[in-house]
Amino acid sequence: MTRPLIVRTREELRAATTGTVALVPTMGALHDGHLSLMRHVRPLADTVVTSIFVNPTQFAPGEDFDTYPRTFERDVALCAEVGVDVVFAPTVDVMYPAGLDGTVRVDPGPLGRILEGEMRPTMFQGVLTVVAKLFGLVKPDIAIFGEKDYQQLTLIRLMAQELCLGVEVLGGPTVRETDGLAMSSRNAYLTEDERSLAAGISEALHAGAEAGSAGAEAVVAAAARVLQSRGITADYLVVTGPDLGEAQPGQEGRLLVAARVGEPRLLDNVAVHLGE
Ligand code: PAF
């Protein structure tokens, strides 16, 4: 098991990457969800780069930027286990040479203003801006993001296509704990009681997906019943099309939920096949 090369600048990246390059962007605090993304791209690329950068511009004032878990040495050891070649761990100055108030930002457009974008109005601008910068610095051929953050994945795909960035964006399936809870670095914030309650979110999605043949309304109703029975209030619980547009009967849709369990907000989603 070889320790990945740790690089911090564009010049060091240039020297460390050859051939087909795959990028797995992360904010660290790695878990099996991240590792599955790294395993997924390992056979597709000559060089696998994982970036670890807690991006200040995607946190609003009062959010958890300062307390976000930072576990760098452990993260590097996990990257070694799955065969990552390079860990890119830039400073804020490398990522934001004009400072955090730099004037150019990526506008996520209308899909960035619904669902999570409505709850956290500046987040997707911060995410797309930092991902565009990562693409510019790492120059990957492929980049992979988890489906757990489905709206983020959708917006990054759109950005790569619409801004002609020349990066193939892949989505990796959500990795779950044994009780179904979607893995997330923020699960670390859950108390023991909240942790057992949180499994209700994936149970609700499961119940919703089971009701798919009866149509979108039935899907939402079935999922809402489970959430209600657990005392979980959703910020949103919706069925959309796979592109986050309107759900179409007879086609695949996406059931998405965000809910606060104690302090942390948890996000999850599943594919649903919608009946006529
Ligand atoms: O999903 C994340 O961890 C972050 O939003 C990302 C894509 C690494 C950008 O900071």
Coordinates of C-alpha atoms and ligand atoms in Angstrom, one line a residue:
M1 CA 0.0 0.0 0.0
T2 CA 1.7 3.2 -1.2
R3 CA 1.0 6.5 0.6
P4 CA -0.5 9.0 -2.0
L5 CA 1.6 12.0 -2.9
I6 CA 0.3 15.1 -1.1
V7 CA 0.3 18.2 -3.3
R8 CA -0.8 21.7 -2.6
T9 CA -0.3 23.8 -5.8
R10 CA -1.0 23.7 -9.5
E11 CA 2.7 23.2 -10.3
E12 CA 2.9 20.2 -8.0
L13 CA -0.3 18.8 -9.5
R14 CA 1.2 19.1 -13.0
A15 CA 4.2 17.1 -12.0
A16 CA 2.2 14.4 -10.2
T17 CA -0.5 13.6 -12.8
T18 CA 0.0 11.7 -16.1
G19 CA -2.3 10.0 -18.6
T20 CA -6.1 9.9 -17.9
V21 CA -6.9 11.7 -14.7
A22 CA -9.9 11.0 -12.5
L23 CA -10.8 13.5 -9.7
V24 CA -12.8 12.7 -6.6
P25 CA -13.5 16.0 -5.0
T26 CA -14.2 15.9 -1.2
M27 CA -14.2 18.0 1.9
G28 CA -12.4 15.3 3.8
A29 CA -13.8 13.4 6.8
L30 CA -13.8 10.5 4.4
H31 CA -16.2 7.5 4.8
D32 CA -17.1 4.5 2.8
G33 CA -19.2 6.6 0.4
H34 CA -16.1 8.5 -0.6
L35 CA -14.0 5.4 -0.8
S36 CA -16.6 3.7 -3.1
L37 CA -16.2 6.7 -5.5
M38 CA -12.4 6.3 -5.4
R39 CA -12.7 2.5 -6.1
H40 CA -15.1 3.2 -8.9
V41 CA -12.7 5.5 -10.9
R42 CA -9.5 3.6 -10.0
P43 CA -9.8 1.2 -13.0
L44 CA -10.8 4.1 -15.3
A45 CA -7.7 6.3 -14.9
D46 CA -3.9 6.3 -14.9
T47 CA -3.9 8.9 -12.1
V48 CA -6.6 9.1 -9.4
V49 CA -6.6 12.5 -7.6
T50 CA -8.7 13.1 -4.4
S51 CA -9.0 16.7 -3.4
I52 CA -9.5 17.5 0.3
F53 CA -10.7 21.1 0.8
V54 CA -13.3 22.4 3.2
N55 CA -14.7 25.1 0.9
P56 CA -15.6 28.3 2.8
T57 CA -17.8 29.7 0.1
Q58 CA -20.4 27.0 0.3
F59 CA -21.1 27.6 4.0
A60 CA -23.4 30.5 4.9
P61 CA -22.6 32.6 8.0
G62 CA -23.6 30.6 11.1
E63 CA -23.2 27.2 9.4
D64 CA -20.7 24.6 10.4
F65 CA -17.6 25.7 8.5
D66 CA -15.5 26.0 11.7
T67 CA -16.7 22.7 13.2
Y68 CA -16.8 20.7 10.0
P69 CA -14.8 17.5 10.9
R70 CA -11.2 17.7 9.7
T71 CA -9.3 14.3 9.8
F72 CA -6.5 14.8 7.3
E73 CA -4.0 12.1 8.4
R74 CA -6.8 9.5 8.6
D75 CA -8.2 10.6 5.2
V76 CA -4.7 10.1 3.6
A77 CA -4.4 6.6 5.1
L78 CA -7.9 5.7 3.7
C79 CA -6.9 7.1 0.3
A80 CA -3.8 4.8 0.3
E81 CA -6.1 1.8 1.0
V82 CA -8.1 2.3 -2.2
G83 CA -5.2 3.2 -4.4
V84 CA -5.5 7.0 -4.8
D85 CA -2.3 8.3 -6.3
V86 CA -2.5 12.0 -5.4
V87 CA -4.1 13.9 -2.6
F88 CA -4.6 17.6 -3.6
A89 CA -5.0 19.6 -0.4
P90 CA -4.8 23.3 -1.4
T91 CA -4.8 26.3 0.9
V92 CA -7.5 28.9 0.6
D93 CA -5.0 31.2 -1.3
V94 CA -4.5 28.6 -4.0
M95 CA -8.2 28.1 -4.5
Y96 CA -9.2 31.7 -4.1
P97 CA -6.2 33.8 -5.4
A98 CA -8.4 36.9 -5.5
G99 CA -9.6 36.3 -2.0
L100 CA -12.9 34.9 -0.8
D101 CA -14.6 38.1 -2.0
G102 CA -13.3 37.6 -5.5
T103 CA -15.9 38.8 -8.0
V104 CA -16.3 35.8 -10.4
R105 CA -18.7 33.1 -9.3
V106 CA -20.6 30.4 -11.1
D107 CA -24.4 31.0 -11.2
P108 CA -26.2 27.7 -10.7
G109 CA -29.3 28.9 -12.6
P110 CA -32.9 28.1 -11.8
L111 CA -32.3 24.5 -10.7
G112 CA -29.9 25.9 -8.1
R113 CA -32.7 27.9 -6.5
I114 CA -35.1 25.0 -5.7
L115 CA -35.0 22.4 -2.9
E116 CA -31.5 22.8 -1.2
G117 CA -31.0 26.0 -3.1
E118 CA -34.1 27.5 -1.5
M119 CA -33.0 26.4 2.0
R120 CA -29.4 27.5 1.5
P121 CA -29.5 30.2 -1.1
T122 CA -25.7 30.7 -1.5
M123 CA -24.5 27.1 -1.3
F124 CA -24.7 25.9 -4.9
Q125 CA -22.9 29.0 -6.1
G126 CA -20.1 28.1 -3.7
V127 CA -20.1 24.5 -4.7
L128 CA -20.1 25.1 -8.5
T129 CA -17.4 27.8 -8.1
V130 CA -15.0 25.6 -6.2
V131 CA -15.7 22.6 -8.5
A132 CA -15.0 24.7 -11.6
K133 CA -11.7 25.8 -9.9
L134 CA -10.8 22.2 -9.1
F135 CA -11.5 21.2 -12.7
G136 CA -9.2 24.1 -13.8
L137 CA -6.4 23.1 -11.5
V138 CA -6.5 19.3 -11.7
K139 CA -7.6 19.2 -15.3
P140 CA -9.4 15.8 -14.9
D141 CA -10.8 13.7 -17.7
I142 CA -13.4 12.2 -15.3
A143 CA -14.8 13.5 -12.0
I144 CA -17.1 11.5 -9.8
F145 CA -19.6 12.7 -7.1
G146 CA -22.0 10.8 -4.9
E147 CA -25.7 10.5 -5.8
K148 CA -26.5 11.2 -2.1
D149 CA -26.2 14.9 -3.0
Y150 CA -28.4 14.4 -6.0
Q151 CA -29.1 18.1 -6.7
Q152 CA -25.4 18.9 -6.4
L153 CA -24.5 16.1 -8.9
T154 CA -27.2 17.3 -11.3
L155 CA -25.9 20.9 -11.2
I156 CA -22.3 19.8 -11.6
R157 CA -23.2 17.7 -14.6
L158 CA -25.1 20.7 -16.1
M159 CA -22.2 23.0 -15.4
A160 CA -19.7 20.7 -17.1
Q161 CA -21.9 20.4 -20.2
E162 CA -23.1 24.0 -20.5
L163 CA -19.7 25.6 -19.8
C164 CA -18.0 23.0 -22.1
L165 CA -15.5 22.1 -19.4
G166 CA -14.5 18.8 -21.1
V167 CA -14.9 16.7 -18.0
E168 CA -17.0 13.6 -17.9
V169 CA -19.1 13.8 -14.7
L170 CA -20.0 10.4 -13.1
G171 CA -22.4 9.7 -10.3
G172 CA -21.7 7.0 -7.7
P173 CA -24.5 5.2 -5.8
T174 CA -25.2 6.2 -2.2
V175 CA -23.5 4.0 0.3
R176 CA -25.7 3.2 3.4
E177 CA -25.2 2.0 6.9
T178 CA -26.7 -1.4 7.8
D179 CA -29.9 0.3 8.9
G180 CA -30.2 2.2 5.6
L181 CA -28.9 5.7 6.8
A182 CA -27.0 7.3 3.9
M183 CA -23.4 7.8 4.8
S184 CA -22.4 11.4 5.3
S185 CA -19.6 13.2 7.0
R186 CA -22.3 15.2 9.0
N187 CA -23.7 12.0 10.5
A188 CA -20.9 12.4 13.0
Y189 CA -23.0 15.3 14.5
L190 CA -25.8 12.9 15.4
T191 CA -26.3 11.9 19.1
E192 CA -27.1 8.2 19.8
D193 CA -30.8 8.9 19.9
E194 CA -30.8 11.0 16.8
R195 CA -28.7 8.4 15.0
S196 CA -31.4 5.7 15.5
L197 CA -34.2 8.1 14.5
A198 CA -32.3 9.1 11.4
A199 CA -32.8 5.6 9.9
G200 CA -36.5 6.7 9.4
I201 CA -35.4 8.8 6.5
S202 CA -34.3 5.9 4.3
E203 CA -37.2 3.9 5.5
A204 CA -39.5 6.6 4.3
L205 CA -37.8 6.7 0.9
H206 CA -38.1 2.9 0.7
A207 CA -41.8 3.1 1.4
G208 CA -42.2 5.8 -1.2
A209 CA -40.4 3.8 -3.9
E210 CA -42.6 0.8 -3.1
A211 CA -45.6 2.9 -3.9
G212 CA -44.2 4.0 -7.3
S213 CA -46.7 2.1 -9.4
A214 CA -49.5 4.2 -7.9
G215 CA -47.9 7.5 -9.1
A216 CA -46.0 10.5 -7.7
E217 CA -48.6 11.6 -5.2
A218 CA -48.9 8.1 -3.7
V219 CA -45.0 8.0 -3.4
V220 CA -44.9 11.2 -1.4
A221 CA -47.9 10.2 0.8
A222 CA -46.3 6.8 1.6
A223 CA -42.9 8.4 2.5
A224 CA -44.6 11.2 4.5
R225 CA -46.5 8.6 6.6
V226 CA -43.2 7.0 7.7
L227 CA -41.6 10.3 8.5
Q228 CA -44.7 11.4 10.5
S229 CA -44.7 8.1 12.4
R230 CA -41.1 8.7 13.5
G231 CA -41.8 12.4 14.4
I232 CA -39.5 13.6 11.6
T233 CA -40.5 16.9 9.9
A234 CA -39.1 17.2 6.3
D235 CA -37.9 20.5 4.9
Y236 CA -39.0 19.1 1.6
L237 CA -40.2 15.7 0.3
V238 CA -40.8 15.7 -3.4
V239 CA -40.8 13.5 -6.5
T240 CA -39.1 15.0 -9.6
G241 CA -37.9 13.7 -12.9
P242 CA -34.3 12.4 -13.0
D243 CA -33.1 15.8 -14.1
L244 CA -35.0 17.5 -11.3
G245 CA -37.7 18.7 -13.7
E246 CA -41.3 17.6 -13.4
A247 CA -42.0 13.9 -12.7
Q248 CA -43.6 12.1 -15.7
P249 CA -46.0 9.2 -15.2
G250 CA -44.7 5.9 -16.6
Q251 CA -41.1 7.1 -16.3
E252 CA -38.3 7.0 -13.7
G253 CA -38.4 9.8 -11.1
R254 CA -36.4 10.8 -8.1
L255 CA -37.8 11.0 -4.6
L256 CA -35.8 13.6 -2.6
V257 CA -35.9 14.4 1.1
A258 CA -34.2 16.8 3.5
A259 CA -35.0 16.7 7.1
R260 CA -33.5 18.0 10.3
V261 CA -32.9 15.3 12.9
G262 CA -31.7 17.2 16.0
E263 CA -29.2 19.8 14.8
P264 CA -28.0 18.1 11.5
R265 CA -29.9 18.4 8.3
L266 CA -29.9 15.1 6.5
L267 CA -30.4 14.6 2.7
D268 CA -31.3 11.5 0.9
N269 CA -32.9 10.4 -2.3
V270 CA -33.8 7.3 -4.3
A271 CA -34.9 6.4 -7.9
V272 CA -38.6 5.6 -8.2
H273 CA -40.4 4.0 -11.1
L274 CA -43.7 5.9 -11.5
G275 CA -46.8 4.2 -12.7
E276 CA -49.3 5.7 -15.2
Ligands
PAF1 O1 -19.9 17.2 -1.7 C1 -18.9 17.8 -1.3 O2 -18.1 17.2 -0.4 C2 -18.6 19.2 -1.7 O3 -19.8 19.9 -1.9 C3 -17.7 19.3 -2.9 C4 -18.3 18.7 -4.1 C5 -16.3 18.6 -2.6 C6 -17.3 20.8 -3.2 O4 -16.7 21.4 -2.1

